[in-house]
Amino acid sequence: MITENIEIIMPETDAEEIPTQIIPELCRHYYNLGSITGGGGALAMKYDSKIYITPSGVEKEKIIGEDLLVADENGKLLKNATSNKNLKMSFIPNFMHIFKMRNAVAAIHTHSKAAILTTMLFDSTHFRITDLQNMKDIKNAVTGLNLKMKDTLSVPIIENEEEEDDIQVGLAEALRNNPETHAILIRKHGLYVWGKNWKETKLMLENFESIFEIANNMKLYRVNPMERKV
Ligand code: ZN
């Protein structure tokens, strides 16, 4: 529910940090990579005590700054997209849980093919892998330290729901029960990743998706993802 029609004024800052610039750029980037296509996937960034979120069900590669929804830190919508009044806002509850429960500053949701396949090949409540170089750019959310190859990377897998915002219950539970994770997989749907800024989030997302792709191939070739070589 929109309570007021406010104008969002951007303070002077590094252009790289302004959500209305960086979010459309990242949308195009992930569209070109095939992770955010067909209206699926979303990005959110906290900036100047406000949350900027992509609307759902739109062509993400064509999003511009004024398309972004703006909410306060409690998820109350401050500004709807000005370019299209029919845009949906189903991502807000999911992102709000991540921002509030993890004090995140940026979060990305993709429908990447590798992540979706992983949730089908790893048919349990968690994806687990060890002894992989790409793990070293993933952080432990409790310690803030990067994982080491001897560690186990564990990502919870929650079950999918009919509507995007129906995931919020399972998402909040997974956030509570898995304090060390920086990502949550949704069965046959995709992935949420978050971090203390958009660059950290982007870096971890790329590593997660690369790890999922490798793990899927390990399953194909009957290699145990938890087998250590060192
Ligand atoms: Zn989705």
Coordinates of N, CA and C and ligand atoms in Angstrom, one line a residue:
M1 N 0.9 -1.2 0.0 CA 0.0 0.0 0.0 C 0.9 1.2 0.0
I2 N 0.7 2.1 -1.0 CA 1.5 3.3 -1.0 C 0.8 4.4 -0.1
T3 N 1.6 5.0 0.8 CA 1.0 5.9 1.7 C 1.2 7.4 1.3
E4 N 2.2 7.6 0.5 CA 2.5 9.0 0.0 C 3.2 8.9 -1.3
N5 N 3.1 10.0 -2.1 CA 3.7 10.1 -3.3 C 5.0 10.9 -3.1
I6 N 6.1 10.3 -2.8 CA 7.3 11.1 -2.5 C 8.3 11.1 -3.7
E7 N 9.1 12.1 -3.7 CA 10.1 12.1 -4.7 C 11.4 11.6 -4.1
I8 N 12.1 10.7 -4.7 CA 13.3 10.1 -4.1 C 14.5 11.0 -4.6
I9 N 15.1 11.7 -3.6 CA 16.2 12.5 -4.0 C 17.5 11.8 -3.7
M10 N 18.4 11.7 -4.6 CA 19.6 11.0 -4.5 C 20.7 11.9 -3.9
P11 N 21.3 11.6 -2.8 CA 22.4 12.4 -2.3 C 23.6 12.2 -3.3
E12 N 24.5 13.2 -3.2 CA 25.7 13.2 -4.1 C 26.6 12.0 -3.6
T13 N 26.9 11.1 -4.5 CA 27.7 10.0 -4.2 C 28.3 9.4 -5.4
D14 N 29.1 8.4 -5.2 CA 29.8 7.6 -6.3 C 28.6 7.0 -7.1
A15 N 28.6 7.3 -8.4 CA 27.6 6.8 -9.3 C 27.5 5.3 -9.3
E16 N 28.6 4.6 -9.0 CA 28.5 3.2 -8.9 C 27.7 2.6 -7.8
E17 N 27.4 3.5 -6.8 CA 26.6 3.0 -5.7 C 25.1 3.4 -5.8
I18 N 24.7 4.1 -6.8 CA 23.3 4.6 -6.9 C 22.4 3.5 -7.5
P19 N 21.5 3.0 -6.7 CA 20.7 1.8 -7.2 C 20.0 2.1 -8.5
T20 N 19.5 3.3 -8.8 CA 18.8 3.5 -10.0 C 19.7 3.4 -11.2
Q21 N 21.0 3.5 -11.0 CA 21.9 3.3 -12.1 C 22.5 1.8 -12.1
I22 N 22.9 1.3 -10.9 CA 23.5 0.0 -10.9 C 22.5 -1.1 -11.1
I23 N 21.3 -1.0 -10.6 CA 20.4 -2.1 -10.7 C 20.0 -2.4 -12.2
P24 N 19.6 -1.4 -13.0 CA 19.3 -1.6 -14.4 C 20.6 -2.2 -15.1
E25 N 21.8 -1.8 -14.8 CA 23.0 -2.3 -15.4 C 23.2 -3.8 -15.1
L26 N 22.9 -4.1 -13.8 CA 23.1 -5.5 -13.4 C 22.0 -6.4 -14.0
C27 N 20.8 -5.8 -14.2 CA 19.7 -6.6 -14.8 C 20.1 -7.0 -16.3
R28 N 20.7 -6.0 -17.0 CA 21.1 -6.3 -18.4 C 22.2 -7.4 -18.3
H29 N 23.1 -7.2 -17.4 CA 24.3 -8.1 -17.3 C 23.7 -9.6 -17.1
Y30 N 22.8 -9.8 -16.1 CA 22.3 -11.1 -15.8 C 21.4 -11.6 -16.9
Y31 N 20.7 -10.7 -17.5 CA 19.8 -11.1 -18.7 C 20.7 -11.7 -19.8
N32 N 21.8 -11.1 -20.1 CA 22.7 -11.5 -21.1 C 23.4 -12.9 -20.7
L33 N 23.6 -13.1 -19.4 CA 24.1 -14.4 -18.9 C 23.1 -15.5 -18.9
G34 N 21.8 -15.1 -19.1 CA 20.7 -16.1 -19.0 C 20.2 -16.4 -17.6
S35 N 20.7 -15.7 -16.6 CA 20.2 -15.9 -15.2 C 18.9 -15.3 -14.9
I36 N 18.6 -14.1 -15.5 CA 17.4 -13.4 -15.3 C 16.7 -13.2 -16.6
T37 N 15.8 -14.1 -16.9 CA 15.1 -14.0 -18.2 C 13.7 -14.3 -18.0
G38 N 12.9 -14.0 -19.1 CA 11.5 -14.3 -19.0 C 10.7 -13.7 -17.9
G39 N 11.2 -12.5 -17.5 CA 10.5 -11.8 -16.4 C 10.9 -12.3 -15.0
G40 N 11.6 -13.4 -14.9 CA 12.0 -14.0 -13.6 C 13.2 -13.4 -13.1
G41 N 13.5 -13.5 -11.8 CA 14.7 -13.0 -11.1 C 14.4 -11.5 -10.7
A42 N 15.3 -11.1 -9.8 CA 15.1 -9.7 -9.2 C 16.3 -9.3 -8.5
L43 N 16.4 -7.9 -8.4 CA 17.6 -7.4 -7.6 C 17.0 -6.4 -6.6
A44 N 17.7 -6.2 -5.5 CA 17.3 -5.2 -4.5 C 18.6 -4.6 -3.8
M45 N 18.6 -3.3 -3.6 CA 19.7 -2.7 -2.9 C 19.2 -1.7 -1.9
K46 N 19.9 -1.7 -0.7 CA 19.6 -0.7 0.3 C 20.5 0.5 0.1
Y47 N 19.8 1.7 0.1 CA 20.6 3.0 -0.1 C 19.9 4.1 0.6
D48 N 20.6 4.8 1.4 CA 20.1 6.0 2.1 C 18.8 5.6 2.8
S49 N 18.9 4.5 3.6 CA 17.7 4.0 4.4 C 16.5 3.6 3.6
K50 N 16.7 3.4 2.3 CA 15.5 2.9 1.5 C 16.0 1.7 0.7
I51 N 15.0 0.9 0.4 CA 15.2 -0.4 -0.4 C 14.7 -0.2 -1.8
Y52 N 15.6 -0.4 -2.8 CA 15.2 -0.3 -4.2 C 15.1 -1.7 -4.8
I53 N 13.9 -2.0 -5.4 CA 13.6 -3.3 -5.8 C 13.1 -3.3 -7.2
T54 N 13.5 -4.3 -8.0 CA 13.0 -4.5 -9.4 C 11.5 -5.0 -9.3
P55 N 10.6 -4.5 -10.1 CA 9.3 -5.1 -10.1 C 9.3 -6.5 -10.8
S56 N 8.3 -7.3 -10.5 CA 8.3 -8.6 -11.1 C 7.5 -8.7 -12.4
G57 N 7.8 -9.7 -13.2 CA 7.0 -10.0 -14.4 C 7.2 -9.0 -15.5
V58 N 8.4 -8.3 -15.5 CA 8.7 -7.4 -16.6 C 10.0 -7.9 -17.3
E59 N 10.3 -7.3 -18.4 CA 11.5 -7.6 -19.1 C 12.6 -6.9 -18.4
K60 N 13.4 -7.7 -17.7 CA 14.4 -7.1 -16.8 C 15.5 -6.4 -17.6
E61 N 15.8 -6.8 -18.8 CA 16.8 -6.2 -19.6 C 16.5 -4.8 -20.1
K62 N 15.1 -4.4 -19.9 CA 14.7 -3.1 -20.4 C 14.4 -2.2 -19.2
I63 N 14.7 -2.6 -18.0 CA 14.4 -1.8 -16.8 C 15.2 -0.6 -16.8
I64 N 14.6 0.5 -16.4 CA 15.4 1.8 -16.2 C 15.1 2.2 -14.7
G65 N 15.9 3.2 -14.3 CA 15.9 3.6 -12.9 C 14.5 3.9 -12.4
E66 N 13.7 4.6 -13.2 CA 12.4 5.0 -12.7 C 11.4 3.8 -12.6
D67 N 11.7 2.6 -13.1 CA 10.9 1.5 -13.0 C 11.0 0.9 -11.6
L68 N 12.0 1.2 -10.8 CA 12.3 0.5 -9.5 C 11.2 0.9 -8.5
L69 N 10.8 -0.1 -7.7 CA 10.0 0.2 -6.5 C 10.9 0.6 -5.4
V70 N 10.4 1.5 -4.5 CA 11.2 2.0 -3.4 C 10.4 1.7 -2.1
A71 N 11.0 1.0 -1.2 CA 10.3 0.7 0.1 C 11.2 1.3 1.3
D72 N 10.5 1.5 2.4 CA 11.3 1.9 3.6 C 11.9 0.6 4.2
E73 N 12.6 0.8 5.3 CA 13.3 -0.4 5.9 C 12.4 -1.4 6.5
N74 N 11.1 -1.1 6.6 CA 10.1 -2.1 7.1 C 9.3 -2.7 5.9
G75 N 9.7 -2.4 4.7 CA 9.0 -3.0 3.5 C 7.8 -2.2 3.1
K76 N 7.5 -1.0 3.7 CA 6.3 -0.2 3.3 C 6.7 0.5 2.0
L77 N 5.9 0.4 1.0 CA 6.2 1.0 -0.3 C 6.1 2.5 -0.3
L78 N 7.2 3.1 -0.7 CA 7.2 4.6 -0.7 C 7.0 5.1 -2.1
K79 N 7.4 4.4 -3.1 CA 7.3 4.9 -4.4 C 7.1 3.7 -5.4
N80 N 6.0 3.8 -6.1 CA 5.8 2.8 -7.1 C 6.5 3.1 -8.4
A81 N 6.6 2.2 -9.3 CA 7.3 2.5 -10.6 C 6.4 3.5 -11.3
T82 N 7.1 4.5 -11.9 CA 6.4 5.6 -12.6 C 6.1 5.3 -14.0
S83 N 6.8 4.3 -14.6 CA 6.7 4.1 -16.0 C 5.6 3.1 -16.4
N84 N 5.1 2.3 -15.4 CA 4.1 1.3 -15.7 C 3.3 1.0 -14.4
K85 N 2.1 1.4 -14.3 CA 1.4 1.3 -13.0 C 0.9 -0.2 -12.7
N86 N 1.1 -1.0 -13.7 CA 0.6 -2.4 -13.5 C 1.7 -3.3 -13.0
L87 N 2.9 -2.8 -12.7 CA 4.0 -3.7 -12.3 C 3.6 -4.3 -10.9
K88 N 4.1 -5.5 -10.8 CA 3.8 -6.3 -9.5 C 5.0 -6.1 -8.6
M89 N 4.8 -6.4 -7.3 CA 5.8 -6.2 -6.3 C 6.0 -7.4 -5.4
S90 N 5.9 -8.6 -6.1 CA 5.9 -9.8 -5.3 C 7.2 -10.2 -4.6
F91 N 8.3 -9.5 -5.0 CA 9.6 -9.8 -4.4 C 9.8 -9.2 -3.1
I92 N 9.0 -8.1 -2.8 CA 9.3 -7.3 -1.6 C 9.4 -8.1 -0.3
P93 N 8.4 -9.0 0.0 CA 8.5 -9.7 1.3 C 9.8 -10.6 1.4
N94 N 10.2 -11.3 0.3 CA 11.4 -12.1 0.3 C 12.6 -11.3 0.6
F95 N 12.7 -10.2 -0.1 CA 13.9 -9.4 0.1 C 13.9 -8.7 1.5
M96 N 12.8 -8.4 2.0 CA 12.7 -7.7 3.3 C 13.2 -8.7 4.4
H97 N 12.9 -10.0 4.3 CA 13.4 -10.9 5.2 C 14.9 -11.0 5.2
I98 N 15.5 -11.0 4.0 CA 16.9 -11.1 3.8 C 17.6 -9.8 4.4
F99 N 17.0 -8.6 4.0 CA 17.6 -7.4 4.5 C 17.5 -7.2 6.0
K100 N 16.4 -7.6 6.6 CA 16.2 -7.5 8.0 C 17.0 -8.5 8.8
M101 N 16.9 -9.8 8.4 CA 17.5 -10.9 9.2 C 19.0 -11.0 9.0
R102 N 19.5 -10.5 7.9 CA 20.9 -10.6 7.6 C 21.6 -9.2 7.5
N103 N 20.9 -8.2 7.7 CA 21.5 -6.8 7.6 C 22.2 -6.7 6.3
A104 N 21.6 -7.2 5.2 CA 22.2 -7.2 3.9 C 22.0 -5.8 3.3
V105 N 22.8 -5.4 2.3 CA 22.7 -4.2 1.6 C 22.3 -4.4 0.2
A106 N 22.6 -5.6 -0.3 CA 22.2 -6.0 -1.7 C 21.8 -7.4 -1.7
A107 N 20.9 -7.7 -2.6 CA 20.5 -9.1 -2.8 C 20.1 -9.3 -4.3
I108 N 20.4 -10.5 -4.8 CA 20.0 -10.9 -6.1 C 19.3 -12.2 -6.2
H109 N 18.2 -12.3 -6.9 CA 17.5 -13.5 -7.1 C 17.5 -13.9 -8.6
T110 N 18.1 -15.1 -8.9 CA 18.1 -15.5 -10.3 C 17.3 -16.8 -10.5
H111 N 17.0 -17.0 -11.7 CA 16.4 -18.3 -12.1 C 17.4 -19.0 -13.0
S112 N 18.6 -19.1 -12.5 CA 19.7 -19.7 -13.4 C 19.5 -21.2 -13.6
K113 N 19.8 -21.6 -14.8 CA 19.6 -23.0 -15.1 C 20.4 -23.9 -14.2
A114 N 21.6 -23.6 -14.0 CA 22.5 -24.4 -13.1 C 21.9 -24.6 -11.7
A115 N 21.4 -23.5 -11.1 CA 20.9 -23.5 -9.8 C 19.6 -24.4 -9.7
I116 N 18.8 -24.2 -10.8 CA 17.5 -25.0 -10.8 C 17.8 -26.5 -10.9
L117 N 18.8 -26.8 -11.8 CA 19.1 -28.3 -12.0 C 19.7 -28.8 -10.7
T118 N 20.5 -28.0 -10.0 CA 21.1 -28.5 -8.7 C 20.0 -28.9 -7.7
T119 N 18.9 -28.1 -7.7 CA 17.9 -28.4 -6.7 C 17.1 -29.7 -7.0
M120 N 17.3 -30.2 -8.3 CA 16.7 -31.4 -8.6 C 17.7 -32.6 -8.5
L121 N 19.0 -32.3 -8.7 CA 20.0 -33.4 -8.6 C 20.3 -33.6 -7.1
F122 N 20.3 -32.6 -6.3 CA 20.5 -32.7 -4.8 C 19.2 -32.7 -4.1
D123 N 18.6 -33.9 -4.1 CA 17.2 -34.1 -3.6 C 17.2 -34.2 -2.1
S124 N 17.6 -33.1 -1.4 CA 17.5 -33.1 0.1 C 17.3 -31.6 0.5
T125 N 17.5 -31.4 1.8 CA 17.2 -30.0 2.3 C 18.4 -29.1 2.1
H126 N 19.6 -29.7 1.8 CA 20.8 -28.9 1.6 C 21.6 -29.4 0.4
F127 N 22.2 -28.4 -0.3 CA 23.3 -28.7 -1.2 C 24.6 -28.6 -0.5
R128 N 25.5 -29.6 -0.7 CA 26.8 -29.6 0.0 C 27.9 -30.0 -0.9
I129 N 29.0 -29.3 -0.8 CA 30.2 -29.6 -1.6 C 31.4 -29.2 -0.8
T130 N 32.6 -29.8 -1.2 CA 33.8 -29.4 -0.5 C 35.0 -29.5 -1.5
D131 N 36.1 -29.0 -1.1 CA 37.3 -29.1 -1.9 C 37.3 -28.6 -3.3
L132 N 36.8 -27.3 -3.4 CA 36.6 -26.7 -4.7 C 37.2 -25.3 -4.6
Q133 N 38.0 -24.9 -5.6 CA 38.7 -23.6 -5.6 C 37.7 -22.4 -5.5
N134 N 36.6 -22.5 -6.2 CA 35.6 -21.4 -6.3 C 34.9 -21.2 -4.9
M135 N 35.0 -22.1 -4.0 CA 34.4 -21.9 -2.7 C 35.1 -20.8 -1.9
K136 N 36.4 -20.5 -2.3 CA 37.2 -19.5 -1.5 C 36.7 -18.1 -1.7
D137 N 35.8 -17.8 -2.6 CA 35.2 -16.5 -2.7 C 33.8 -16.4 -2.1
I138 N 33.4 -17.5 -1.4 CA 32.1 -17.5 -0.7 C 32.4 -17.2 0.8
K139 N 31.6 -16.3 1.4 CA 31.9 -16.0 2.8 C 31.0 -16.8 3.7
N140 N 31.5 -17.1 4.9 CA 30.7 -17.6 6.0 C 30.0 -16.4 6.7
A141 N 28.7 -16.4 6.7 CA 27.9 -15.2 7.1 C 28.0 -15.0 8.6
V142 N 28.5 -16.0 9.4 CA 28.7 -15.8 10.8 C 30.0 -15.2 11.1
T143 N 31.1 -15.8 10.5 CA 32.4 -15.3 10.8 C 32.8 -14.1 9.9
G144 N 32.2 -14.0 8.7 CA 32.6 -13.0 7.8 C 33.8 -13.4 7.0
L145 N 34.4 -14.6 7.3 CA 35.6 -15.0 6.6 C 35.2 -15.8 5.3
N146 N 36.2 -15.8 4.4 CA 36.0 -16.6 3.2 C 36.2 -18.1 3.5
L147 N 35.4 -19.0 2.8 CA 35.6 -20.4 3.1 C 36.9 -20.9 2.6
K148 N 37.4 -22.0 3.2 CA 38.6 -22.6 2.8 C 38.2 -23.9 2.1
M149 N 39.1 -24.5 1.3 CA 38.8 -25.6 0.5 C 38.4 -26.8 1.3
K150 N 39.0 -26.9 2.5 CA 38.6 -28.1 3.4 C 37.2 -27.9 4.1
D151 N 36.7 -26.7 4.0 CA 35.4 -26.5 4.6 C 34.3 -27.1 3.7
T152 N 33.1 -27.2 4.3 CA 31.9 -27.7 3.5 C 31.1 -26.5 3.2
L153 N 30.8 -26.3 1.9 CA 29.8 -25.3 1.5 C 28.4 -25.9 1.6
S154 N 27.6 -25.3 2.4 CA 26.2 -25.9 2.6 C 25.2 -24.8 2.3
V155 N 24.3 -25.1 1.3 CA 23.3 -24.1 0.9 C 21.9 -24.8 1.1
P156 N 21.1 -24.2 2.0 CA 19.7 -24.8 2.2 C 18.9 -24.7 0.9
I157 N 18.1 -25.8 0.7 CA 17.1 -25.8 -0.4 C 15.7 -25.8 0.2
I158 N 14.9 -24.8 -0.2 CA 13.6 -24.8 0.3 C 12.6 -25.2 -0.8
E159 N 11.4 -25.5 -0.5 CA 10.5 -26.0 -1.5 C 9.8 -24.8 -2.2
N160 N 9.5 -24.9 -3.4 CA 8.9 -23.8 -4.2 C 7.4 -23.7 -3.8
E161 N 6.8 -22.5 -4.1 CA 5.4 -22.2 -3.9 C 4.8 -21.7 -5.2
E162 N 3.5 -21.6 -5.3 CA 2.9 -21.1 -6.5 C 3.2 -19.7 -6.8
E163 N 3.2 -18.8 -5.8 CA 3.5 -17.4 -6.0 C 4.9 -17.1 -5.3
E164 N 5.6 -16.1 -5.9 CA 6.9 -15.7 -5.5 C 6.9 -15.3 -4.0
D165 N 5.9 -14.5 -3.6 CA 5.9 -14.1 -2.2 C 5.4 -15.1 -1.2
D166 N 4.9 -16.3 -1.7 CA 4.6 -17.4 -0.8 C 5.8 -18.1 -0.3
I167 N 7.0 -17.8 -0.9 CA 8.2 -18.5 -0.5 C 8.7 -17.9 0.8
Q168 N 8.2 -16.7 1.2 CA 8.7 -16.0 2.3 C 8.8 -16.8 3.6
V169 N 7.8 -17.7 3.8 CA 7.8 -18.4 5.1 C 9.0 -19.4 5.1
G170 N 9.2 -20.1 4.0 CA 10.3 -21.1 4.0 C 11.6 -20.4 4.0
L171 N 11.6 -19.2 3.3 CA 12.9 -18.4 3.2 C 13.3 -17.9 4.6
A172 N 12.3 -17.4 5.4 CA 12.6 -16.9 6.7 C 13.1 -18.0 7.6
E173 N 12.5 -19.2 7.5 CA 12.9 -20.3 8.3 C 14.3 -20.7 8.0
A174 N 14.6 -20.8 6.7 CA 15.9 -21.2 6.3 C 17.0 -20.1 6.7
L175 N 16.6 -18.9 6.7 CA 17.5 -17.8 7.2 C 17.8 -18.0 8.7
R176 N 16.8 -18.4 9.4 CA 16.9 -18.6 10.9 C 17.7 -19.8 11.2
N177 N 17.5 -20.9 10.4 CA 18.1 -22.2 10.8 C 19.5 -22.4 10.1
N178 N 19.9 -21.5 9.2 CA 21.2 -21.6 8.6 C 22.0 -20.3 8.6
P179 N 22.4 -19.9 9.8 CA 23.1 -18.6 10.0 C 24.3 -18.4 9.2
E180 N 25.0 -19.5 8.8 CA 26.3 -19.3 8.1 C 26.1 -19.1 6.6
T181 N 24.9 -19.3 6.0 CA 24.8 -19.2 4.6 C 24.6 -17.8 4.0
H182 N 25.1 -17.6 2.8 CA 24.9 -16.3 2.1 C 23.9 -16.6 0.9
A183 N 23.3 -17.8 0.8 CA 22.4 -18.0 -0.3 C 21.4 -19.1 0.1
I184 N 20.3 -19.0 -0.6 CA 19.2 -20.0 -0.4 C 18.7 -20.5 -1.8
L185 N 18.7 -21.8 -2.0 CA 18.1 -22.3 -3.2 C 16.6 -22.6 -3.1
I186 N 15.9 -22.4 -4.1 CA 14.4 -22.8 -4.1 C 14.2 -23.9 -5.2
R187 N 13.6 -25.0 -4.8 CA 13.5 -26.1 -5.6 C 12.8 -25.8 -6.9
K188 N 13.4 -26.2 -8.0 CA 12.9 -26.0 -9.4 C 12.6 -24.5 -9.7
H189 N 13.3 -23.6 -9.0 CA 12.9 -22.2 -9.2 C 14.2 -21.3 -9.3
G190 N 15.1 -21.4 -8.4 CA 16.3 -20.5 -8.5 C 17.0 -20.3 -7.2
L191 N 17.5 -19.1 -7.0 CA 18.5 -18.8 -6.0 C 18.4 -17.4 -5.5
Y192 N 18.5 -17.2 -4.2 CA 18.7 -15.9 -3.6 C 20.1 -15.8 -3.0
V193 N 20.8 -14.7 -3.3 CA 22.1 -14.5 -2.7 C 22.2 -13.0 -2.2
W194 N 22.9 -12.8 -1.1 CA 23.0 -11.4 -0.6 C 24.4 -11.1 0.0
G195 N 24.6 -9.8 0.3 CA 25.9 -9.5 0.8 C 25.9 -8.1 1.4
K196 N 27.0 -7.6 1.8 CA 27.1 -6.3 2.5 C 27.1 -5.1 1.4
N197 N 27.3 -5.4 0.2 CA 27.2 -4.5 -0.9 C 27.0 -5.2 -2.2
W198 N 26.7 -4.5 -3.3 CA 26.3 -5.2 -4.5 C 27.5 -5.9 -5.1
K199 N 28.7 -5.4 -4.9 CA 29.9 -6.0 -5.6 C 30.1 -7.4 -4.9
E200 N 30.1 -7.4 -3.6 CA 30.3 -8.7 -2.8 C 29.2 -9.7 -3.3
T201 N 27.9 -9.2 -3.4 CA 26.8 -10.1 -3.7 C 27.0 -10.6 -5.1
K202 N 27.4 -9.8 -6.1 CA 27.6 -10.2 -7.5 C 28.7 -11.2 -7.5
L203 N 29.8 -11.0 -6.8 CA 31.0 -11.9 -6.8 C 30.5 -13.3 -6.2
M204 N 29.8 -13.3 -5.1 CA 29.4 -14.6 -4.6 C 28.4 -15.3 -5.5
L205 N 27.5 -14.5 -6.1 CA 26.5 -15.1 -7.0 C 27.2 -15.8 -8.1
E206 N 28.2 -15.2 -8.7 CA 28.9 -15.8 -9.8 C 29.6 -17.1 -9.4
N207 N 30.2 -17.1 -8.2 CA 30.8 -18.3 -7.7 C 29.8 -19.4 -7.4
F208 N 28.7 -19.0 -6.8 CA 27.7 -20.0 -6.5 C 27.2 -20.6 -7.8
E209 N 26.9 -19.8 -8.8 CA 26.4 -20.4 -10.0 C 27.4 -21.3 -10.7
S210 N 28.7 -20.9 -10.6 CA 29.8 -21.7 -11.2 C 29.9 -23.0 -10.4
I211 N 29.8 -23.0 -9.1 CA 29.9 -24.2 -8.3 C 28.7 -25.1 -8.6
F212 N 27.5 -24.5 -8.7 CA 26.4 -25.4 -9.1 C 26.5 -26.1 -10.4
E213 N 27.1 -25.4 -11.4 CA 27.3 -26.0 -12.7 C 28.3 -27.1 -12.6
I214 N 29.4 -26.9 -11.8 CA 30.4 -28.0 -11.7 C 29.8 -29.2 -10.9
A215 N 29.0 -28.9 -9.9 CA 28.4 -29.9 -9.1 C 27.4 -30.8 -9.9
N216 N 26.7 -30.1 -10.8 CA 25.8 -30.8 -11.6 C 26.5 -31.8 -12.5
N217 N 27.6 -31.3 -13.0 CA 28.5 -32.2 -13.9 C 29.1 -33.3 -13.1
M218 N 29.5 -33.1 -11.8 CA 30.0 -34.1 -11.0 C 29.0 -35.2 -10.8
K219 N 27.7 -34.8 -10.6 CA 26.6 -35.8 -10.5 C 26.5 -36.7 -11.7
L220 N 26.6 -35.9 -12.9 CA 26.5 -36.6 -14.2 C 27.6 -37.7 -14.4
Y221 N 28.8 -37.3 -13.9 CA 30.0 -38.2 -14.0 C 30.2 -39.1 -12.8
R222 N 29.2 -39.1 -11.9 CA 29.2 -39.9 -10.7 C 30.4 -39.6 -9.8
V223 N 30.8 -38.3 -9.7 CA 31.8 -37.9 -8.8 C 31.1 -37.3 -7.5
N224 N 31.6 -37.8 -6.4 CA 31.0 -37.4 -5.1 C 31.4 -35.9 -4.8
P225 N 30.5 -34.9 -4.7 CA 30.9 -33.6 -4.4 C 31.5 -33.4 -3.0
M226 N 31.3 -34.4 -2.1 CA 31.9 -34.3 -0.8 C 33.2 -35.1 -0.6
E227 N 33.7 -35.6 -1.8 CA 35.0 -36.3 -1.7 C 36.1 -35.3 -1.7
R228 N 37.1 -35.5 -0.8 CA 38.2 -34.6 -0.7 C 39.4 -35.2 -1.4
K229 N 40.1 -34.4 -2.1 CA 41.4 -34.9 -2.8 C 42.6 -34.4 -2.1
V230 N 42.4 -33.4 -1.2 CA 43.6 -32.9 -0.4 C 43.4 -33.1 1.0
Ligands
ZN1 ZN 11.7 -16.2 -8.8

